[in-house]
PDB file of C-alpha atoms and ligand atoms in Angstrom:
ATOM      1  CA  MET A   1      19.953 -13.366  23.729  1.00  0.00           C
ATOM      2  CA  GLN A   2      18.524  -9.932  24.420  1.00  0.00           C
ATOM      3  CA  ILE A   3      16.658  -8.779  21.306  1.00  0.00           C
ATOM      4  CA  GLY A   4      14.435  -6.150  22.930  1.00  0.00           C
ATOM      5  CA  GLY A   5      14.901  -2.410  23.210  1.00  0.00           C
ATOM      6  CA  GLN A   6      15.247  -2.136  19.459  1.00  0.00           C
ATOM      7  CA  GLY A   7      13.179  -1.330  16.406  1.00  0.00           C
ATOM      8  CA  ILE A   8      13.188  -2.645  12.860  1.00  0.00           C
ATOM      9  CA  PHE A   9      11.704  -0.730   9.926  1.00  0.00           C
ATOM     10  CA  LEU A  10      10.671  -2.341   6.658  1.00  0.00           C
ATOM     11  CA  ALA A  11      10.824   0.250   3.952  1.00  0.00           C
ATOM     12  CA  ASN A  12      11.435   0.890   0.277  1.00  0.00           C
ATOM     13  CA  MET A  13       9.979   3.581  -1.894  1.00  0.00           C
ATOM     14  CA  LYS A  14       9.029   0.812  -4.326  1.00  0.00           C
ATOM     15  CA  GLY A  15       5.766  -0.980  -3.505  1.00  0.00           C
ATOM     16  CA  GLY A  16       5.044  -4.647  -4.068  1.00  0.00           C
ATOM     17  CA  VAL A  17       8.521  -5.835  -3.040  1.00  0.00           C
ATOM     18  CA  GLY A  18       7.338  -7.860  -0.030  1.00  0.00           C
ATOM     19  CA  LYS A  19       7.585  -5.399   2.877  1.00  0.00           C
ATOM     20  CA  SER A  20       4.261  -6.386   4.436  1.00  0.00           C
ATOM     21  CA  THR A  21       4.711 -10.092   3.760  1.00  0.00           C
ATOM     22  CA  LEU A  22       8.168 -10.186   5.337  1.00  0.00           C
ATOM     23  CA  THR A  23       7.016  -7.981   8.228  1.00  0.00           C
ATOM     24  CA  ALA A  24       4.185 -10.370   9.083  1.00  0.00           C
ATOM     25  CA  PHE A  25       6.299 -13.542   8.884  1.00  0.00           C
ATOM     26  CA  LEU A  26       9.318 -12.059  10.667  1.00  0.00           C
ATOM     27  CA  THR A  27       7.142 -10.678  13.470  1.00  0.00           C
ATOM     28  CA  ASP A  28       5.630 -14.126  13.926  1.00  0.00           C
ATOM     29  CA  TYR A  29       9.081 -15.744  13.697  1.00  0.00           C
ATOM     30  CA  PHE A  30      10.638 -13.489  16.340  1.00  0.00           C
ATOM     31  CA  LYS A  31       7.723 -14.078  18.699  1.00  0.00           C
ATOM     32  CA  SER A  32       7.804 -17.851  18.267  1.00  0.00           C
ATOM     33  CA  ASN A  33      11.548 -17.945  18.989  1.00  0.00           C
ATOM     34  CA  HIS A  34      11.653 -15.350  21.762  1.00  0.00           C
ATOM     35  CA  ALA A  35       8.518 -15.968  23.762  1.00  0.00           C
ATOM     36  CA  ASP A  36       9.923 -13.915  26.672  1.00  0.00           C
ATOM     37  CA  THR A  37      10.324 -10.805  24.567  1.00  0.00           C
ATOM     38  CA  LYS A  38       7.323  -8.617  23.791  1.00  0.00           C
ATOM     39  CA  VAL A  39       7.082  -8.413  20.016  1.00  0.00           C
ATOM     40  CA  CYS A  40       5.040  -5.548  18.581  1.00  0.00           C
ATOM     41  CA  LEU A  41       3.975  -4.553  15.106  1.00  0.00           C
ATOM     42  CA  LEU A  42       3.176  -0.992  14.083  1.00  0.00           C
ATOM     43  CA  ASP A  43       1.702  -0.705  10.610  1.00  0.00           C
ATOM     44  CA  ALA A  44       2.186   2.786   9.182  1.00  0.00           C
ATOM     45  CA  ASP A  45       0.850   1.901   5.717  1.00  0.00           C
ATOM     46  CA  PRO A  46      -2.681   3.267   5.110  1.00  0.00           C
ATOM     47  CA  GLN A  47      -3.427  -0.040   3.321  1.00  0.00           C
ATOM     48  CA  GLY A  48      -2.800  -1.918   6.566  1.00  0.00           C
ATOM     49  CA  SER A  49      -1.610  -5.094   4.804  1.00  0.00           C
ATOM     50  CA  ALA A  50       0.636  -6.288   7.620  1.00  0.00           C
ATOM     51  CA  VAL A  51      -2.087  -5.838  10.229  1.00  0.00           C
ATOM     52  CA  GLU A  52      -4.526  -7.603   7.940  1.00  0.00           C
ATOM     53  CA  LEU A  53      -2.111 -10.505   7.457  1.00  0.00           C
ATOM     54  CA  LEU A  54      -1.286 -10.960  11.134  1.00  0.00           C
ATOM     55  CA  GLY A  55      -4.924 -10.285  11.980  1.00  0.00           C
ATOM     56  CA  SER A  56      -6.364 -12.103  14.939  1.00  0.00           C
ATOM     57  CA  SER A  57      -4.383 -15.314  14.363  1.00  0.00           C
ATOM     58  CA  THR A  58      -1.473 -13.726  16.089  1.00  0.00           C
ATOM     59  CA  SER A  59       0.500 -14.473  19.209  1.00  0.00           C
ATOM     60  CA  VAL A  60       2.173 -11.099  18.818  1.00  0.00           C
ATOM     61  CA  ASP A  61       1.857  -8.849  21.857  1.00  0.00           C
ATOM     62  CA  LEU A  62       0.670  -5.648  20.219  1.00  0.00           C
ATOM     63  CA  VAL A  63      -0.536  -4.908  16.708  1.00  0.00           C
ATOM     64  CA  ARG A  64      -1.458  -1.321  15.831  1.00  0.00           C
ATOM     65  CA  HIS A  65      -2.430   0.395  12.612  1.00  0.00           C
ATOM     66  CA  ILE A  66      -1.247   4.008  12.609  1.00  0.00           C
ATOM     67  CA  PRO A  67      -1.596   5.066   8.961  1.00  0.00           C
ATOM     68  CA  ILE A  68       0.842   7.634   7.589  1.00  0.00           C
ATOM     69  CA  GLY A  69       0.026   8.615   4.005  1.00  0.00           C
ATOM     70  CA  ASP A  70       1.545  10.978   1.493  1.00  0.00           C
ATOM     71  CA  ARG A  71      -0.951  13.628   2.469  1.00  0.00           C
ATOM     72  CA  TYR A  72      -0.394  15.560   5.679  1.00  0.00           C
ATOM     73  CA  ASP A  73      -0.938  13.137   8.562  1.00  0.00           C
ATOM     74  CA  GLY A  74       0.370  15.275  11.365  1.00  0.00           C
ATOM     75  CA  VAL A  75      -1.693  13.692  14.126  1.00  0.00           C
ATOM     76  CA  ASN A  76      -0.840  10.109  13.217  1.00  0.00           C
ATOM     77  CA  ALA A  77       2.823  10.969  12.736  1.00  0.00           C
ATOM     78  CA  VAL A  78       2.911  12.355  16.266  1.00  0.00           C
ATOM     79  CA  THR A  79       1.102   9.255  17.577  1.00  0.00           C
ATOM     80  CA  LEU A  80       3.478   6.892  15.781  1.00  0.00           C
ATOM     81  CA  ASP A  81       6.431   8.902  17.049  1.00  0.00           C
ATOM     82  CA  GLY A  82       5.255   8.631  20.649  1.00  0.00           C
ATOM     83  CA  VAL A  83       4.315   4.954  20.515  1.00  0.00           C
ATOM     84  CA  TYR A  84       7.518   3.928  18.740  1.00  0.00           C
ATOM     85  CA  ARG A  85       9.819   5.841  21.083  1.00  0.00           C
ATOM     86  CA  ARG A  86       8.061   4.362  24.107  1.00  0.00           C
ATOM     87  CA  LEU A  87       8.248   0.785  22.780  1.00  0.00           C
ATOM     88  CA  ILE A  88      11.924   0.876  21.760  1.00  0.00           C
ATOM     89  CA  SER A  89      12.896   2.342  25.120  1.00  0.00           C
ATOM     90  CA  ASP A  90      11.623  -0.860  26.769  1.00  0.00           C
ATOM     91  CA  ASP A  91      14.474  -3.386  26.953  1.00  0.00           C
ATOM     92  CA  ASN A  92      12.060  -6.273  26.756  1.00  0.00           C
ATOM     93  CA  THR A  93      10.213  -5.139  23.615  1.00  0.00           C
ATOM     94  CA  LEU A  94      11.130  -5.666  19.973  1.00  0.00           C
ATOM     95  CA  THR A  95       9.185  -3.441  17.597  1.00  0.00           C
ATOM     96  CA  MET A  96       8.603  -3.945  13.874  1.00  0.00           C
ATOM     97  CA  VAL A  97       7.303  -1.134  11.681  1.00  0.00           C
ATOM     98  CA  ASP A  98       5.856  -1.704   8.222  1.00  0.00           C
ATOM     99  CA  THR A  99       5.604   1.317   5.941  1.00  0.00           C
ATOM    100  CA  ALA A 100       3.941   2.294   2.664  1.00  0.00           C
ATOM    101  CA  GLY A 101       5.875   2.685  -0.557  1.00  0.00           C
ATOM    102  CA  GLY A 102       6.803   6.231  -1.572  1.00  0.00           C
ATOM    103  CA  ALA A 103       8.672   8.890   0.342  1.00  0.00           C
ATOM    104  CA  LEU A 104       9.112   8.429   4.090  1.00  0.00           C
ATOM    105  CA  GLY A 105       8.216  12.080   4.697  1.00  0.00           C
ATOM    106  CA  ASN A 106       7.773  12.930   8.339  1.00  0.00           C
ATOM    107  CA  ILE A 107       8.752   9.521   9.716  1.00  0.00           C
ATOM    108  CA  TRP A 108      12.405   9.775   8.694  1.00  0.00           C
ATOM    109  CA  GLN A 109      13.450  10.625  12.222  1.00  0.00           C
ATOM    110  CA  LEU A 110      11.915   7.350  13.456  1.00  0.00           C
ATOM    111  CA  VAL A 111      13.814   5.395  10.841  1.00  0.00           C
ATOM    112  CA  MET A 112      16.983   7.011  12.136  1.00  0.00           C
ATOM    113  CA  LEU A 113      16.193   5.807  15.688  1.00  0.00           C
ATOM    114  CA  SER A 114      15.999   2.194  14.502  1.00  0.00           C
ATOM    115  CA  LYS A 115      18.497  -0.619  14.712  1.00  0.00           C
ATOM    116  CA  CYS A 116      18.058  -1.441  11.039  1.00  0.00           C
ATOM    117  CA  VAL A 117      16.005  -0.884   7.933  1.00  0.00           C
ATOM    118  CA  LEU A 118      15.129  -4.005   5.971  1.00  0.00           C
ATOM    119  CA  VAL A 119      14.775  -3.116   2.295  1.00  0.00           C
ATOM    120  CA  PRO A 120      13.288  -5.942   0.221  1.00  0.00           C
ATOM    121  CA  THR A 121      13.824  -6.008  -3.533  1.00  0.00           C
ATOM    122  CA  SER A 122      13.581  -8.423  -6.415  1.00  0.00           C
ATOM    123  CA  LEU A 123      16.372  -8.618  -8.985  1.00  0.00           C
ATOM    124  CA  SER A 124      14.282  -6.889 -11.673  1.00  0.00           C
ATOM    125  CA  TRP A 125      15.469  -3.419 -12.667  1.00  0.00           C
ATOM    126  CA  ALA A 126      11.977  -2.074 -12.068  1.00  0.00           C
ATOM    127  CA  ASP A 127      12.584  -2.828  -8.371  1.00  0.00           C
ATOM    128  CA  LEU A 128      16.371  -2.405  -8.246  1.00  0.00           C
ATOM    129  CA  ARG A 129      16.456   1.170  -9.569  1.00  0.00           C
ATOM    130  CA  PRO A 130      14.150   2.692  -6.933  1.00  0.00           C
ATOM    131  CA  THR A 131      15.794   0.470  -4.287  1.00  0.00           C
ATOM    132  CA  ILE A 132      19.231   1.876  -5.107  1.00  0.00           C
ATOM    133  CA  ASP A 133      17.884   5.439  -4.941  1.00  0.00           C
ATOM    134  CA  PHE A 134      16.278   4.636  -1.605  1.00  0.00           C
ATOM    135  CA  VAL A 135      19.327   3.073   0.047  1.00  0.00           C
ATOM    136  CA  THR A 136      21.495   5.881  -1.305  1.00  0.00           C
ATOM    137  CA  GLU A 137      19.253   8.399   0.450  1.00  0.00           C
ATOM    138  CA  LEU A 138      19.390   6.358   3.664  1.00  0.00           C
ATOM    139  CA  ASN A 139      23.173   6.293   3.589  1.00  0.00           C
ATOM    140  CA  GLU A 140      23.358  10.021   2.868  1.00  0.00           C
ATOM    141  CA  ARG A 141      21.214  10.719   5.911  1.00  0.00           C
ATOM    142  CA  LYS A 142      23.419   8.477   8.059  1.00  0.00           C
ATOM    143  CA  GLU A 143      26.541  10.240   6.814  1.00  0.00           C
ATOM    144  CA  ALA A 144      24.998  13.672   7.386  1.00  0.00           C
ATOM    145  CA  ASN A 145      24.256  12.641  10.977  1.00  0.00           C
ATOM    146  CA  ASN A 146      27.523  10.760  11.391  1.00  0.00           C
ATOM    147  CA  VAL A 147      25.790   7.654  12.769  1.00  0.00           C
ATOM    148  CA  ALA A 148      26.368   3.908  12.315  1.00  0.00           C
ATOM    149  CA  THR A 149      22.706   2.951  12.648  1.00  0.00           C
ATOM    150  CA  PRO A 150      20.211   2.181  11.260  1.00  0.00           C
ATOM    151  CA  HIS A 151      22.032  -0.619   9.464  1.00  0.00           C
ATOM    152  CA  VAL A 152      20.785  -0.768   5.902  1.00  0.00           C
ATOM    153  CA  ILE A 153      19.965  -4.361   5.044  1.00  0.00           C
ATOM    154  CA  VAL A 154      18.868  -5.262   1.540  1.00  0.00           C
ATOM    155  CA  VAL A 155      16.735  -8.413   1.483  1.00  0.00           C
ATOM    156  CA  PRO A 156      16.578 -10.156  -1.903  1.00  0.00           C
ATOM    157  CA  ASN A 157      12.956 -11.296  -2.177  1.00  0.00           C
ATOM    158  CA  ARG A 158      10.862 -13.016  -4.819  1.00  0.00           C
ATOM    159  CA  ILE A 159      14.003 -14.534  -6.292  1.00  0.00           C
ATOM    160  CA  SER A 160      13.317 -17.240  -8.847  1.00  0.00           C
ATOM    161  CA  PRO A 161      13.856 -20.561  -7.001  1.00  0.00           C
ATOM    162  CA  GLN A 162      16.339 -21.612  -9.712  1.00  0.00           C
ATOM    163  CA  GLN A 163      18.230 -18.331  -9.558  1.00  0.00           C
ATOM    164  CA  ARG A 164      20.874 -18.397  -6.840  1.00  0.00           C
ATOM    165  CA  ASN A 165      23.170 -15.901  -8.478  1.00  0.00           C
ATOM    166  CA  LEU A 166      22.774 -12.565  -6.762  1.00  0.00           C
ATOM    167  CA  SER A 167      25.610 -10.860  -8.640  1.00  0.00           C
ATOM    168  CA  VAL A 168      23.176  -8.414 -10.318  1.00  0.00           C
ATOM    169  CA  LEU A 169      22.355  -7.162  -6.881  1.00  0.00           C
ATOM    170  CA  SER A 170      25.856  -7.140  -5.415  1.00  0.00           C
ATOM    171  CA  GLU A 171      27.140  -5.286  -8.490  1.00  0.00           C
ATOM    172  CA  ALA A 172      24.270  -2.796  -8.330  1.00  0.00           C
ATOM    173  CA  ILE A 173      24.954  -1.911  -4.708  1.00  0.00           C
ATOM    174  CA  GLY A 174      28.685  -1.884  -5.396  1.00  0.00           C
ATOM    175  CA  ASP A 175      30.701  -0.453  -2.528  1.00  0.00           C
ATOM    176  CA  MET A 176      27.720   1.119  -0.805  1.00  0.00           C
ATOM    177  CA  ASN A 177      27.551   0.708   2.943  1.00  0.00           C
ATOM    178  CA  ILE A 178      24.901  -1.993   2.830  1.00  0.00           C
ATOM    179  CA  VAL A 179      24.489  -5.497   4.183  1.00  0.00           C
ATOM    180  CA  LEU A 180      22.993  -8.201   1.964  1.00  0.00           C
ATOM    181  CA  ALA A 181      20.646 -10.565   3.780  1.00  0.00           C
ATOM    182  CA  PRO A 182      20.032 -14.210   2.841  1.00  0.00           C
ATOM    183  CA  PRO A 183      17.562 -14.317  -0.079  1.00  0.00           C
ATOM    184  CA  VAL A 184      13.920 -15.391  -0.076  1.00  0.00           C
ATOM    185  CA  SER A 185      12.576 -17.207  -3.137  1.00  0.00           C
ATOM    186  CA  ASP A 186       9.425 -16.509  -5.096  1.00  0.00           C
ATOM    187  CA  LEU A 187       7.172 -19.291  -3.829  1.00  0.00           C
ATOM    188  CA  SER A 188       3.488 -19.934  -4.406  1.00  0.00           C
ATOM    189  CA  ILE A 189       2.917 -20.785  -0.742  1.00  0.00           C
ATOM    190  CA  VAL A 190       3.548 -17.120   0.060  1.00  0.00           C
ATOM    191  CA  ARG A 191       0.690 -16.082  -2.210  1.00  0.00           C
ATOM    192  CA  SER A 192      -1.673 -18.631  -0.670  1.00  0.00           C
ATOM    193  CA  GLN A 193      -0.725 -17.275   2.767  1.00  0.00           C
ATOM    194  CA  ALA A 194      -1.767 -13.815   1.571  1.00  0.00           C
ATOM    195  CA  VAL A 195      -5.351 -15.136   1.518  1.00  0.00           C
ATOM    196  CA  ASP A 196      -5.168 -17.258   4.659  1.00  0.00           C
ATOM    197  CA  PHE A 197      -2.226 -16.256   6.837  1.00  0.00           C
ATOM    198  CA  THR A 198      -1.267 -18.802   9.458  1.00  0.00           C
ATOM    199  CA  GLY A 199       2.274 -17.574  10.137  1.00  0.00           C
ATOM    200  CA  MET A 200       5.353 -19.759  10.452  1.00  0.00           C
ATOM    201  CA  LYS A 201       3.245 -22.711  11.641  1.00  0.00           C
ATOM    202  CA  GLY A 202       1.294 -22.628   8.394  1.00  0.00           C
ATOM    203  CA  VAL A 203       4.429 -22.956   6.261  1.00  0.00           C
ATOM    204  CA  GLU A 204       6.189 -25.623   8.333  1.00  0.00           C
ATOM    205  CA  GLY A 205       8.182 -28.108   6.263  1.00  0.00           C
ATOM    206  CA  THR A 206       8.405 -25.810   3.227  1.00  0.00           C
ATOM    207  CA  ARG A 207      11.359 -24.143   1.575  1.00  0.00           C
ATOM    208  CA  PHE A 208       9.846 -20.795   2.514  1.00  0.00           C
ATOM    209  CA  HIS A 209       9.966 -21.786   6.194  1.00  0.00           C
ATOM    210  CA  ASP A 210      13.684 -22.593   5.882  1.00  0.00           C
ATOM    211  CA  GLU A 211      14.485 -19.352   4.069  1.00  0.00           C
ATOM    212  CA  LEU A 212      12.441 -17.163   6.383  1.00  0.00           C
ATOM    213  CA  SER A 213      14.062 -18.819   9.422  1.00  0.00           C
ATOM    214  CA  ARG A 214      17.506 -18.231   7.947  1.00  0.00           C
ATOM    215  CA  LEU A 215      16.623 -14.564   7.380  1.00  0.00           C
ATOM    216  CA  GLY A 216      15.246 -14.254  10.930  1.00  0.00           C
ATOM    217  CA  ASP A 217      18.321 -15.906  12.451  1.00  0.00           C
ATOM    218  CA  PHE A 218      20.575 -13.631  10.420  1.00  0.00           C
ATOM    219  CA  ILE A 219      18.789 -10.564  11.789  1.00  0.00           C
ATOM    220  CA  VAL A 220      18.983 -11.872  15.360  1.00  0.00           C
ATOM    221  CA  ASN A 221      22.600 -13.063  15.232  1.00  0.00           C
ATOM    222  CA  TYR A 222      24.200 -10.200  13.321  1.00  0.00           C
ATOM    223  CA  VAL A 223      21.967  -7.201  13.799  1.00  0.00           C
ATOM    224  CA  LEU A 224      19.957  -7.428  17.029  1.00  0.00           C
ATOM    225  CA  SER A 225      22.876  -9.075  18.836  1.00  0.00           C
ATOM    226  CA  GLY A 226      24.993  -5.954  18.263  1.00  0.00           C
ATOM    227  CA  LYS A 227      27.632  -7.735  16.140  1.00  0.00           C
ATOM    228  CA  LEU A 228      27.238  -5.275  13.268  1.00  0.00           C
ATOM    229  CA  ASP A 229      27.513  -2.371  15.709  1.00  0.00           C
ATOM    230  CA  GLU A 230      30.865  -3.714  16.919  1.00  0.00           C
ATOM    231  CA  TYR A 231      32.035  -4.024  13.341  1.00  0.00           C
ATOM    232  CA  TYR A 232      31.226  -0.388  12.611  1.00  0.00           C
ATOM    233  CA  SER A 233      32.494   1.076  15.879  1.00  0.00           C
TER     234      SER A 233
HETATM  235  N1  ADP B 301       8.722 -14.503  -1.474  1.00  0.00           N
HETATM  236  C1  ADP B 301       7.544 -14.333  -2.118  1.00  0.00           C
HETATM  237  N2  ADP B 301       7.076 -15.299  -2.959  1.00  0.00           N
HETATM  238  C2  ADP B 301       5.899 -15.136  -3.601  1.00  0.00           C
HETATM  239  N3  ADP B 301       5.120 -14.048  -3.494  1.00  0.00           N
HETATM  240  C3  ADP B 301       5.535 -13.061  -2.693  1.00  0.00           C
HETATM  241  C4  ADP B 301       6.751 -13.145  -1.957  1.00  0.00           C
HETATM  242  N4  ADP B 301       6.886 -12.008  -1.223  1.00  0.00           N
HETATM  243  C5  ADP B 301       5.807 -11.252  -1.496  1.00  0.00           C
HETATM  244  N5  ADP B 301       4.983 -11.877  -2.377  1.00  0.00           N
HETATM  245  C6  ADP B 301       3.708 -11.380  -2.930  1.00  0.00           C
HETATM  246  O1  ADP B 301       3.971 -10.141  -3.574  1.00  0.00           O
HETATM  247  C7  ADP B 301       2.891  -9.249  -3.386  1.00  0.00           C
HETATM  248  C8  ADP B 301       3.383  -7.948  -2.783  1.00  0.00           C
HETATM  249  O2  ADP B 301       3.858  -8.230  -1.464  1.00  0.00           O
HETATM  250  P1  ADP B 301       3.677  -7.185  -0.279  1.00  0.00           P
HETATM  251  O3  ADP B 301       4.250  -7.822   0.926  1.00  0.00           O
HETATM  252  O4  ADP B 301       2.263  -6.707  -0.209  1.00  0.00           O
HETATM  253  O5  ADP B 301       4.613  -5.994  -0.794  1.00  0.00           O
HETATM  254  P2  ADP B 301       4.749  -4.488  -0.243  1.00  0.00           P
HETATM  255  O6  ADP B 301       4.280  -4.489   1.175  1.00  0.00           O
HETATM  256  O7  ADP B 301       6.192  -4.167  -0.386  1.00  0.00           O
HETATM  257  O8  ADP B 301       3.895  -3.629  -1.128  1.00  0.00           O
HETATM  258  C9  ADP B 301       1.866  -9.977  -2.536  1.00  0.00           C
HETATM  259  O9  ADP B 301       0.885 -10.509  -3.359  1.00  0.00           O
HETATM  260  C10 ADP B 301       2.676 -11.075  -1.859  1.00  0.00           C
HETATM  261  O10 ADP B 301       1.886 -12.212  -1.572  1.00  0.00           O
HETATM  262 MG1   MG B 302       2.832  -3.312   2.103  1.00  0.00          MG
END
């Protein structure tokens, strides 16, 4: 399946929800399953967590840190804009972009060029409240522009392994135009990988590997494949 020529943003104004963690694992997952596609990671977070995680261990084709902070980062914003547009115009390249928490500021237009925005959140209200505000803003921008993409995909993350009831989340997002992705549990192996990241290989045989693969397959089969586009057209 053709997964290139598209871009995926990970974003949420709330920090600490797993954006960088999921970016690093998903980037590695896409590359290991689509060796023919160039898979690139652009890290726009000044903290550079995703780049640090993927580090040198990576089979990913291009990893670049282009920090965009809350302060005025005009030069980097222009660089990111140019690099991102060039990468997503290549049919054989899939591009992931990790972002900092807080307002998206001058990279909103790049979000709007993307196939989807993955928005991780836990089920705690401290995460859910800002997440709802964030996805509401995304949907308002889509409506204002009368566009079907980026698809807004909420990814339940750091869910207690015993808790399989996501009704808090589905009730909170109500009838908003949002897709719920398969959940990822709160697992200690993820924290150990924060110290010594070895990608999907390093978590083989674990529950996290299964859940991350299910999330990756979901993104490939429903989003990158164009199925969701058909649904909304
Ligand atoms: N599914 C998970 N299970 C356990 N810990 C997680 C999980 N996802 C993220 N974390 C941990 O939560 C913290 C914040 O994650 P991070 O990816 O840095 O969030 P963000 O990029 O949104 O700020 C990190 O310490 C990370 O290891
Ligand atoms: Mg981060």
